[in-house]
Structures are given as structure tokens and as C-alpha cells.
Amino acid sequence: MSQRVLTTESGAPVADNQNSATAGAGGPILVQDQHLLEKLARFNRERIPERVVHARGSGAYGYFEVTDDVTGFTRADFLSEVGRRTETFIRFSTVADSLGGADAVRDPRGFALKFYTNEGNYDLVGNNTPVFFIKDPVKFPDFIHSQKRDPFTGRQEPDNVWDFWANSPEATHQITWLMGDRGIPASYRHMHGFGSHTYQWTNAKGEAFFVKYHFKTNQGVRSLSAEQAAEQVGKDANSHQTDLLQAIERGVNPSWTLHVQLMPAAEAADYRFNPFDVTKVWPHADYPLQRVGRLVLDRNPDNVFAEVEQAAFSPNNFVPGIGPSPDKMLQGRLFAYADAQRYRLGINHTQLPVNAPKAATVDNYGRDGLHATRYGSRQDKNYEPNSYAGPAQTGDALASPLAVHGWTGTHEAPLHAKDDDFFQAGELYRLMSADEKDRLVANIAGGLSQVTRDDVIEKNLAHFHAADADYGKRVEEAVRALRED
């Protein structure tokens, strides 16, 4: 095999990559050493701004295969035929910590999936929990600030974490999930994934359904206790990344079975819970799971930076037959996710290989900008409408329109019959075994007992009491015992 030649960025061969050019054998370095200056300048710019949330992540390629007929509910082409396979890329992540954080921590996990369909890329951005802490996007920056490092102490502060939750009772349901046994997955392979939000499917007849996605791991759910997680972090801070990489390299390809819950659009208005409130679930007794297909991961990225760090997802990337719902948190993310990537990666981040469509052709009038690689031919016009056979609209909406009424302004979401901030948290607590309840109470008390303000502790205790009398009593007793030690 012939030796490859090292070159500069412009392609010129490098004569010496061991020694900088100097004025004489012991003299100062010369500014004319183009290779040295280019190499150092590039090194200084190797890092791009990390994600504010979901900074630490791992990814893999795979495919999604349809196993069940869902054409009665959606006209999405990649779901149109049993046996149909679509290439995918997934990015798992922790939420609160920075790029240098550890994997085995108590935190929700991102579950962001890109389908490279022949009608364009479809991005499904969710978590490993079916619910979230808040229901309105205007609170999202404040929530994240409360969970991130304090600007004065430079560390995550229990006072900040629990003070926000004390004043945000809708977080009680997600807190119960997070502090329970599934709060620290043993690996990315051993956790479920959820779309979390409510989306819309539309079939060929124009009938609309609201939908929730459930990816059930076929490896079985495995989680770590707080003690096991601390030990794991000490052994390998990259434990989830290591596990995913090595499993796929060994040919042990992880998989998930996709199920959906489907609600005819006409039933949403009178459902007992607000179906568009991401702090709540739809009980399976009301809307049973229906199987759709399976997701298989079978290839690791060749370059983590290029394909995982630069991967960009937006829940606004829909395909015909799939669209948004009035879920307020989803509505906020339709803008925020894509805008975050425009900031991090530039306006042309969709042209990067991991983000570019693989089974569809991009043809629009977007031009120029930093790192543009798509220009079109010299005959192409960059405006529309035109008389030169340029791309034109289809007039065919991706999803069904949503009816709106009322006055503009800031409104609380309309209440449904069973809407409150505590009922479903109590239901989740009552589903737990005695041992699960013990660990849940211990995890909550361990953090809440560190809060310095009694009023913040009392507000949080009131939430657990409201969810379930036994839940509140046990947390209160555990917090008191730890504070008296």
C-alpha cells in the first residue's frame, strides 16, 4: 500500500510536520510558516458551541421497519407498507449536564430520531419519559437555568432545583418519574423512548388522529440505583457511550418496538385530561398501544463530532401525513430546536451529511450563507414564482388544519374534567411496589433535605401530599430525619 501524502487545507504537500520553520536552527518561529499557522488556527476553532441542553450524547445509525398496517391512520409514505424499511439516525443524550459530564446520572435521556424518508427527513424528538416538567415553553429557559450550574457557585444547587419545582406544581408527575427506579438507565439500550408530545396523523381520507409514540426496548428495562450509578461514574464516566459503541461493534444490535396511542381528533375536546399537556399521559385503558414497527441500530458513526455533535434535529421536520398538535411545549420547540442549530452550526447545517436527506432531493430557493455547498446551476433562479420551471408548491398540506377560536392573548390551557397537577403523579406512585416506593422516597429526600429554606421544602412536601397521602407522609418523614442528623 502506497504511503498517503499529508497536505495543507489547500491540498499542498507538507514537507515537515515535526518541526516549525525558524530563523536559523535556534531562532524564533517565522510567520511565513503557513502550515504551522493554519494548523494552530484550525485547532483553536475545533470546538463549536455545545448544546445548552442535551449537550452530552451518543448516536448510531439503523433502520425502521414497518410490521403492522397503519395506513388507516396516516398517509406517511415511510409507514405505508408492511416490511418497508427506512434508514434512521438516533441521538441519545443526558439533558442538564455539559458535554464533559458523566453518563450514569439521574437525568432524563433525550431520544431524538431522524428518519431519512423519500419525502424528506422526519425528526421525532422525545425523551425516555412520557411526560415533562412544564407545560408552557415560556418557562423552559427558567427551568433549565434552575437545573444548570449556579452563576455564583458554579455548581448545581439543590436550592435552585427545588425552589423552581416548589413554584411549578405541574412538575410533580415528572419528578416522580425522575426520582423513581428508571431515573438512571443502566444504558441507552435498556430504556424506553417516547415522543412525549402529542402529534397529529392524517390518513388518505383527510381524517385526523392525535398520536403519542412509545418505543419499547427489546433488551428489557435495566436501571441503576444511586449507589450503583456513583460506582459506575467512577469506573467509566462514558459508560453509556462505551456500552452502545461496543454492543453494535460486536453485532449485538439494539432494537425497540414502536407502539402508538391514537385518539380520533374529535375526542380531544372532551377527554378527561388535556391531551396536549405534556405533563400528563393518556392511560392505556383509554387508548391502548398499537404496534407499528421496530427500530434497529446496526452501525456506529465513523466520526463522533461530524455525525453526533453536528447532528441537528427539529420537531418541525414533518412529512406528509404527520404534523403538530396544539401541545404548547411542542409548539415552542417547533421554533427553538431548529434555531438552536442555526446558532450552533450555521444556516446551512442541513447540508451536513448527517442532516441532509438521503432518500429525497432538496430543491428550493435557499442560497448562500456560511458553509453553503448547494448552489444550483447557472440557469436556476433564486426567487419564486418564476417562469423558468423552478420548483413550485404542491398545494397539498402535510397534515389536517387545527381549528382555533377566541381572543389573542396569554391564556392558561383550558381545563378538562380530570386536569390537575397531582392526580397522575399519585397514580404513578400507587403503581409502584413497596421497594420502588422506598427508593423513590429516599431519592427525593436526599435532594430536598439539602435545601436551606424551610418554605421551599414545605411547598414541595405539599405537592407530594396532594399526589398521595402516603407519598407525602413518607417523603416528609424522610426529609425530617435527614435534616435532624
Coordinates of C-alpha atoms in Angstrom, one line a residue:
M1 CA 0.0 0.0 0.0
S2 CA 1.5 3.3 -1.0
Q3 CA 2.0 6.0 1.6
R4 CA -0.6 8.7 1.7
V5 CA 0.7 12.3 1.4
L6 CA 0.0 14.8 4.2
T7 CA -1.3 18.1 2.8
T8 CA -2.4 21.5 4.0
E9 CA -6.1 22.6 3.8
S10 CA -5.4 23.8 0.3
G11 CA -4.0 20.5 -0.8
A12 CA -0.3 21.3 -0.9
P13 CA 2.0 18.6 0.4
V14 CA 3.5 19.1 3.8
A15 CA 7.3 18.8 3.8
D16 CA 7.9 18.7 7.6
N17 CA 5.2 18.0 10.2
Q18 CA 7.7 17.6 13.1
N19 CA 9.5 21.0 13.1
S20 CA 8.3 24.6 12.7
A21 CA 10.1 26.9 10.4
T22 CA 12.6 29.2 12.3
A23 CA 15.1 31.9 11.6
G24 CA 18.1 29.6 11.9
A25 CA 18.5 26.4 13.9
G26 CA 17.7 28.0 17.3
G27 CA 15.9 31.2 16.1
P28 CA 12.3 32.4 16.5
I29 CA 9.5 30.9 14.5
L30 CA 8.7 32.6 11.2
V31 CA 5.2 34.0 10.4
Q32 CA 5.6 32.6 6.9
D33 CA 5.2 29.0 8.2
Q34 CA 1.8 28.7 6.6
H35 CA 1.4 25.0 7.7
L36 CA 2.0 25.9 11.4
L37 CA -0.3 28.9 11.5
E38 CA -3.1 27.1 9.6
K39 CA -2.8 24.1 12.0
L40 CA -2.9 26.2 15.1
A41 CA -5.7 28.4 13.8
R42 CA -7.8 25.3 12.9
F43 CA -7.1 23.7 16.3
N44 CA -8.4 26.9 18.1
R45 CA -11.6 26.5 16.2
E46 CA -12.2 22.8 16.5
R47 CA -15.0 23.2 19.1
I48 CA -18.4 24.6 18.3
P49 CA -20.8 25.9 20.9
E50 CA -22.2 23.0 22.8
R51 CA -25.9 22.5 23.1
V52 CA -27.4 24.3 26.1
V53 CA -29.4 21.2 26.9
H54 CA -28.7 17.6 25.7
A55 CA -25.1 18.5 25.3
R56 CA -23.7 15.1 26.1
G57 CA -24.8 12.5 23.7
S58 CA -24.2 9.3 21.7
G59 CA -25.5 8.3 18.3
A60 CA -26.0 5.4 15.9
Y61 CA -27.4 4.6 12.5
G62 CA -30.0 2.0 11.8
Y63 CA -33.4 1.3 10.2
F64 CA -37.0 1.4 11.0
E65 CA -39.2 -1.5 9.6
V66 CA -42.9 -1.4 9.5
T67 CA -44.5 -4.5 10.9
D68 CA -48.2 -3.5 11.1
D69 CA -50.6 -1.8 8.8
V70 CA -51.3 1.8 10.0
T71 CA -52.5 3.2 6.7
G72 CA -55.9 3.8 8.2
F73 CA -54.4 6.4 10.4
T74 CA -51.6 8.1 8.4
R75 CA -50.6 8.6 4.8
A76 CA -46.9 9.0 5.7
D77 CA -45.2 7.1 2.9
F78 CA -42.5 5.5 5.0
L79 CA -45.3 3.8 7.1
S80 CA -47.3 2.8 4.0
E81 CA -46.3 -0.8 3.7
V82 CA -45.6 -3.7 6.0
G83 CA -41.9 -4.7 5.5
R84 CA -40.9 -1.2 4.4
R85 CA -37.5 -0.1 5.8
T86 CA -36.3 3.5 6.3
E87 CA -32.7 4.5 7.2
T88 CA -32.5 6.2 10.6
F89 CA -30.1 8.1 12.8
I90 CA -30.6 8.3 16.6
R91 CA -29.0 10.6 19.2
F92 CA -29.3 9.7 22.9
S93 CA -28.3 12.3 25.5
T94 CA -28.5 13.5 29.0
V95 CA -30.3 16.8 29.5
A96 CA -28.8 19.1 32.2
D97 CA -25.1 18.5 32.2
S98 CA -22.4 19.8 29.9
L99 CA -20.5 18.0 27.2
G100 CA -17.9 16.9 29.8
G101 CA -20.5 15.4 32.2
A102 CA -20.9 11.7 33.1
D103 CA -23.4 9.3 31.5
A104 CA -24.7 7.4 34.6
V105 CA -26.5 10.3 36.3
R106 CA -30.1 10.9 37.4
D107 CA -31.5 12.9 34.5
P108 CA -34.0 12.4 31.7
R109 CA -32.5 11.0 28.5
G110 CA -33.0 12.5 25.1
F111 CA -34.3 10.1 22.4
A112 CA -34.0 12.0 19.1
L113 CA -34.7 10.1 15.9
K114 CA -34.2 11.1 12.3
F115 CA -36.0 9.1 9.6
Y116 CA -34.4 9.6 6.1
T117 CA -37.7 9.1 4.2
N118 CA -38.2 9.6 0.4
E119 CA -40.5 12.5 1.2
G120 CA -37.8 14.3 3.3
N121 CA -36.4 13.9 6.7
Y122 CA -38.8 13.3 9.6
D123 CA -37.5 14.2 13.0
L124 CA -39.1 12.8 16.2
V125 CA -37.6 14.5 19.3
G126 CA -38.5 12.9 22.6
N127 CA -37.2 11.6 25.9
N128 CA -37.1 8.3 27.8
T129 CA -40.1 9.6 29.9
P130 CA -43.6 10.0 28.6
V131 CA -44.0 13.4 30.4
F132 CA -42.1 16.6 31.1
F133 CA -41.6 19.1 33.9
I134 CA -43.5 22.0 32.5
K135 CA -46.4 22.6 30.0
D136 CA -45.6 26.0 28.6
P137 CA -42.4 26.9 26.6
V138 CA -42.2 30.4 28.1
K139 CA -41.0 28.6 31.3
F140 CA -38.4 26.5 29.6
P141 CA -35.3 28.8 29.9
D142 CA -36.1 29.4 33.6
F143 CA -36.5 25.7 34.2
I144 CA -33.2 24.9 32.6
H145 CA -31.4 27.8 34.5
S146 CA -32.7 26.3 37.8
Q147 CA -31.2 22.9 36.9
K148 CA -27.9 24.1 35.5
R149 CA -24.8 25.4 37.4
D150 CA -25.5 28.4 39.6
P151 CA -23.8 31.6 38.2
F152 CA -22.2 32.3 41.6
T153 CA -21.2 28.9 43.0
G154 CA -20.6 27.3 39.6
R155 CA -22.4 24.0 40.6
Q156 CA -25.9 22.6 40.6
E157 CA -27.7 23.9 43.7
P158 CA -30.4 22.0 45.4
D159 CA -31.9 25.3 46.5
N160 CA -32.4 26.3 42.8
V161 CA -33.6 22.9 41.7
W162 CA -36.2 22.5 44.4
D163 CA -37.2 26.2 44.5
F164 CA -38.3 26.1 40.9
W165 CA -40.2 22.8 41.5
A166 CA -41.8 24.3 44.6
N167 CA -43.3 27.0 42.4
S168 CA -44.1 24.7 39.5
P169 CA -46.6 22.1 40.8
E170 CA -47.1 20.6 37.3
A171 CA -43.6 19.1 37.7
T172 CA -44.7 16.7 40.4
H173 CA -45.5 13.9 37.8
Q174 CA -42.1 14.1 36.1
I175 CA -40.3 14.4 39.5
T176 CA -41.9 11.1 40.5
W177 CA -40.6 9.5 37.2
L178 CA -37.2 11.0 37.6
M179 CA -36.7 10.1 41.2
G180 CA -38.0 6.6 40.7
D181 CA -36.2 3.5 39.6
R182 CA -36.0 4.5 36.0
G183 CA -34.3 7.8 36.7
I184 CA -30.8 6.4 35.9
P185 CA -30.9 3.9 33.0
A186 CA -28.2 1.3 33.0
S187 CA -27.5 2.1 29.4
Y188 CA -29.1 3.7 26.4
R189 CA -30.1 0.2 25.2
H190 CA -32.0 -0.6 28.3
M191 CA -34.5 2.2 28.4
H192 CA -37.8 3.0 26.6
G193 CA -38.2 6.1 24.3
F194 CA -41.2 8.3 24.0
G195 CA -42.3 11.1 21.6
S196 CA -43.6 12.6 24.9
H197 CA -45.5 15.3 23.0
T198 CA -48.8 14.8 21.2
Y199 CA -48.6 14.8 17.4
Q200 CA -51.1 14.5 14.6
W201 CA -51.5 11.8 12.0
T202 CA -53.7 12.3 8.9
N203 CA -54.8 9.5 6.6
A204 CA -55.5 9.5 2.9
K205 CA -59.2 10.4 3.5
G206 CA -58.1 13.5 5.4
E207 CA -59.2 12.1 8.8
A208 CA -57.1 13.3 11.7
F209 CA -55.8 11.5 14.7
F210 CA -53.7 12.6 17.6
V211 CA -50.9 10.3 18.4
K212 CA -48.3 9.5 21.1
Y213 CA -45.2 7.4 20.3
H214 CA -43.8 4.7 22.6
F215 CA -40.6 2.9 21.7
K216 CA -40.3 -0.2 23.9
T217 CA -36.8 -1.5 24.4
N218 CA -36.4 -5.2 23.3
Q219 CA -33.4 -5.5 25.6
G220 CA -35.6 -5.1 28.7
V221 CA -35.5 -2.1 31.1
R222 CA -32.5 -2.0 33.3
S223 CA -31.7 0.8 35.7
L224 CA -29.1 1.7 38.3
S225 CA -29.6 2.7 41.9
A226 CA -27.9 5.9 43.1
E227 CA -25.1 3.8 44.7
Q228 CA -24.6 1.7 41.5
A229 CA -24.5 4.9 39.4
A230 CA -21.9 6.5 41.6
E231 CA -19.7 3.5 41.3
Q232 CA -20.2 3.3 37.5
V233 CA -19.3 7.0 37.1
G234 CA -16.1 6.3 39.0
K235 CA -15.2 3.4 36.7
D236 CA -16.2 4.9 33.4
A237 CA -17.8 8.4 33.0
N238 CA -18.6 7.4 29.4
S239 CA -20.4 4.2 30.4
H240 CA -23.4 4.7 28.1
Q241 CA -21.3 5.7 25.1
T242 CA -19.0 2.7 25.7
D243 CA -21.9 0.3 26.0
L244 CA -23.6 1.4 22.8
L245 CA -20.4 1.5 20.8
Q246 CA -19.2 -1.9 21.9
A247 CA -22.6 -3.6 21.5
I248 CA -23.0 -2.5 17.9
E249 CA -19.4 -3.3 17.1
R250 CA -20.0 -6.8 18.5
G251 CA -23.1 -7.2 16.2
V252 CA -25.4 -7.1 19.2
N253 CA -27.8 -4.6 17.6
P254 CA -30.2 -3.0 20.0
S255 CA -33.8 -2.6 18.9
W256 CA -37.1 -1.1 20.1
T257 CA -40.7 -1.9 19.1
L258 CA -42.7 1.2 18.2
H259 CA -46.3 1.4 19.5
V260 CA -48.6 4.3 19.3
Q261 CA -51.7 5.6 21.1
L262 CA -54.2 7.0 18.7
M263 CA -57.1 9.4 19.6
P264 CA -59.6 10.5 16.9
A265 CA -59.3 14.2 16.7
A266 CA -63.0 14.8 17.6
E267 CA -62.5 13.1 21.0
A268 CA -59.8 15.6 22.2
A269 CA -62.0 18.4 23.3
D270 CA -64.0 16.2 25.8
Y271 CA -61.2 13.9 27.0
R272 CA -60.9 13.8 30.8
F273 CA -57.3 15.1 30.7
N274 CA -56.0 17.8 28.4
P275 CA -54.5 15.6 25.6
F276 CA -52.0 18.3 24.7
D277 CA -50.5 18.8 28.2
V278 CA -47.0 17.1 28.2
T279 CA -47.1 16.8 32.0
K280 CA -49.8 14.1 31.6
V281 CA -50.1 10.7 29.9
W282 CA -53.1 9.1 28.2
P283 CA -53.9 6.0 30.3
H284 CA -53.6 2.8 28.2
A285 CA -57.0 1.7 29.3
D286 CA -58.4 4.7 27.4
Y287 CA -56.2 4.5 24.3
P288 CA -54.4 1.1 24.1
L289 CA -51.0 0.7 22.5
Q290 CA -51.0 -0.3 18.8
R291 CA -47.9 -1.8 17.3
V292 CA -46.3 -0.1 14.3
G293 CA -42.8 -1.5 13.7
R294 CA -39.3 -1.9 15.0
L295 CA -36.2 0.3 15.2
V296 CA -32.8 -1.4 14.9
L297 CA -29.4 0.2 15.4
D298 CA -26.7 -1.5 13.4
R299 CA -23.9 1.0 12.6
N300 CA -21.8 3.3 14.6
P301 CA -20.8 6.7 13.3
D302 CA -17.3 6.9 11.8
N303 CA -16.7 10.3 13.5
V304 CA -18.5 11.4 16.7
F305 CA -18.0 15.1 16.1
A306 CA -19.2 15.1 12.5
E307 CA -22.2 12.8 13.0
V308 CA -23.2 13.1 16.7
E309 CA -22.1 16.5 17.7
Q310 CA -23.2 18.1 14.4
A311 CA -26.5 16.1 14.2
A312 CA -29.4 18.5 14.2
F313 CA -33.0 17.7 15.0
S314 CA -36.1 19.7 14.8
P315 CA -39.7 18.5 15.6
N316 CA -40.8 20.9 12.8
N317 CA -39.3 18.5 10.2
F318 CA -42.6 16.7 9.3
V319 CA -43.6 14.7 6.2
P320 CA -47.0 14.4 4.5
G321 CA -49.4 12.6 6.9
I322 CA -47.7 13.8 10.1
G323 CA -48.0 17.2 11.7
P324 CA -48.2 19.1 15.0
S325 CA -50.8 19.4 17.7
P326 CA -51.8 22.3 20.0
D327 CA -49.3 21.0 22.6
K328 CA -47.8 24.2 23.8
M329 CA -44.4 22.8 24.6
L330 CA -44.2 21.2 21.2
Q331 CA -45.3 24.5 19.6
G332 CA -42.4 26.2 21.3
R333 CA -39.9 23.5 20.2
L334 CA -41.0 23.8 16.6
F335 CA -39.0 27.1 16.6
A336 CA -36.4 26.6 19.3
Y337 CA -34.8 23.4 18.1
A338 CA -34.1 24.5 14.6
D339 CA -33.0 27.9 15.8
A340 CA -30.5 26.4 18.2
Q341 CA -28.8 24.6 15.4
R342 CA -28.7 27.7 13.2
Y343 CA -26.8 29.3 16.1
R344 CA -24.5 26.3 16.7
L345 CA -23.9 25.1 13.2
G346 CA -24.9 27.9 10.8
I347 CA -27.8 28.4 8.4
N348 CA -26.6 25.6 6.2
H349 CA -26.4 22.9 8.8
T350 CA -29.0 20.9 6.9
Q351 CA -26.4 20.3 4.2
L352 CA -24.1 18.4 6.5
P353 CA -24.1 14.7 5.6
V354 CA -25.8 13.5 8.9
N355 CA -28.6 16.1 8.5
A356 CA -29.0 16.1 4.7
P357 CA -31.9 14.0 3.2
K358 CA -30.7 10.7 1.9
A359 CA -33.8 9.4 0.1
A360 CA -35.2 12.8 -1.1
T361 CA -33.9 15.6 -3.2
V362 CA -33.7 19.1 -1.8
D363 CA -34.9 21.7 -4.3
N364 CA -35.7 25.2 -3.0
Y365 CA -34.6 28.8 -3.3
G366 CA -32.4 29.0 -0.2
R367 CA -29.0 30.3 -1.2
D368 CA -25.6 31.4 0.1
G369 CA -24.7 31.8 3.8
L370 CA -21.8 30.4 5.8
H371 CA -20.6 27.0 4.6
A372 CA -23.1 26.8 1.7
T373 CA -22.4 23.8 -0.6
R374 CA -25.6 23.8 -2.6
Y375 CA -25.9 26.5 -5.3
G376 CA -27.8 25.1 -8.3
S377 CA -26.9 25.6 -11.9
R378 CA -26.3 29.0 -13.5
Q379 CA -29.8 28.7 -15.1
D380 CA -31.5 28.4 -11.8
K381 CA -33.4 31.4 -10.4
N382 CA -33.3 32.2 -6.7
Y383 CA -36.9 33.6 -6.4
E384 CA -40.4 32.2 -6.7
P385 CA -42.7 32.4 -8.6
N386 CA -40.7 32.4 -11.8
S387 CA -41.2 31.4 -15.4
Y388 CA -38.1 29.2 -15.6
A389 CA -39.5 25.8 -14.5
G390 CA -38.2 26.3 -10.9
P391 CA -39.6 24.2 -8.0
A392 CA -43.2 25.0 -7.2
Q393 CA -45.6 24.4 -4.3
T394 CA -47.8 21.3 -4.2
G395 CA -50.8 22.8 -2.5
D396 CA -51.1 19.6 -0.5
A397 CA -50.9 20.3 3.3
L398 CA -48.8 17.8 5.3
A399 CA -51.5 17.4 8.0
S400 CA -55.0 18.5 8.7
P401 CA -55.7 22.1 9.8
L402 CA -56.4 22.8 13.5
A403 CA -59.5 24.7 14.5
V404 CA -58.9 27.8 16.5
H405 CA -61.2 30.3 18.2
G406 CA -61.2 33.0 20.8
W407 CA -59.2 36.1 21.6
T408 CA -55.4 36.6 21.2
G409 CA -53.5 37.0 24.4
T410 CA -51.8 34.9 27.1
H411 CA -54.1 32.2 28.3
E412 CA -53.8 29.2 30.6
A413 CA -54.7 26.0 28.9
P414 CA -58.4 25.1 29.2
L415 CA -59.1 22.7 32.0
H416 CA -60.5 19.2 31.3
A417 CA -62.5 17.1 33.8
K418 CA -59.5 15.4 35.5
D419 CA -56.9 18.1 35.0
D420 CA -54.8 18.9 38.0
D421 CA -51.1 18.8 38.7
F422 CA -51.1 15.9 41.1
F423 CA -53.6 13.1 40.2
Q424 CA -51.4 11.3 37.7
A425 CA -48.3 11.6 39.9
G426 CA -50.4 9.9 42.6
E427 CA -51.5 7.2 40.2
L428 CA -47.8 6.5 39.3
Y429 CA -46.8 6.3 42.9
R430 CA -49.6 3.8 43.7
L431 CA -48.5 1.6 40.8
M432 CA -45.0 1.1 42.4
S433 CA -44.0 -1.8 44.5
A434 CA -43.1 -1.3 48.2
D435 CA -39.3 -1.5 47.3
E436 CA -39.8 1.0 44.4
K437 CA -41.6 3.4 46.8
D438 CA -38.7 3.1 49.3
R439 CA -36.1 4.1 46.7
L440 CA -38.3 6.9 45.3
V441 CA -38.8 8.4 48.8
A442 CA -35.0 8.1 49.6
N443 CA -34.0 9.7 46.3
I444 CA -36.4 12.7 46.8
A445 CA -35.5 13.2 50.4
G446 CA -31.8 13.0 49.6
G447 CA -32.1 16.1 47.4
L448 CA -34.9 18.0 49.2
S449 CA -33.2 17.7 52.6
Q450 CA -30.3 19.8 51.3
V451 CA -32.5 22.8 50.6
T452 CA -31.7 25.6 53.0
R453 CA -35.1 27.4 53.1
D454 CA -37.9 25.8 55.1
D455 CA -40.7 27.4 53.0
V456 CA -39.3 25.8 49.8
I457 CA -39.3 22.4 51.5
E458 CA -42.8 22.9 52.7
K459 CA -44.1 23.8 49.3
N460 CA -42.6 20.7 47.7
L461 CA -43.9 18.5 50.5
A462 CA -47.4 19.9 49.9
H463 CA -47.2 18.7 46.3
F464 CA -46.4 15.1 47.3
H465 CA -49.2 15.2 49.9
A466 CA -51.6 16.3 47.2
A467 CA -50.5 13.5 44.9
D468 CA -51.0 10.8 47.6
A469 CA -51.3 11.0 51.4
D470 CA -48.8 8.1 52.0
Y471 CA -46.4 9.6 49.4
G472 CA -46.4 12.9 51.2
K473 CA -46.1 11.5 54.7
R474 CA -43.2 9.3 53.8
V475 CA -41.2 12.0 52.0
E476 CA -41.9 14.4 54.9
E477 CA -40.6 11.9 57.5
A478 CA -37.6 11.0 55.4
V479 CA -36.7 14.7 54.9
R480 CA -37.1 15.4 58.6
A481 CA -34.9 12.5 59.6
L482 CA -32.1 13.6 57.3
R483 CA -32.2 17.2 58.4
E484 CA -32.1 16.1 62.1
D485 CA -28.9 14.1 61.6

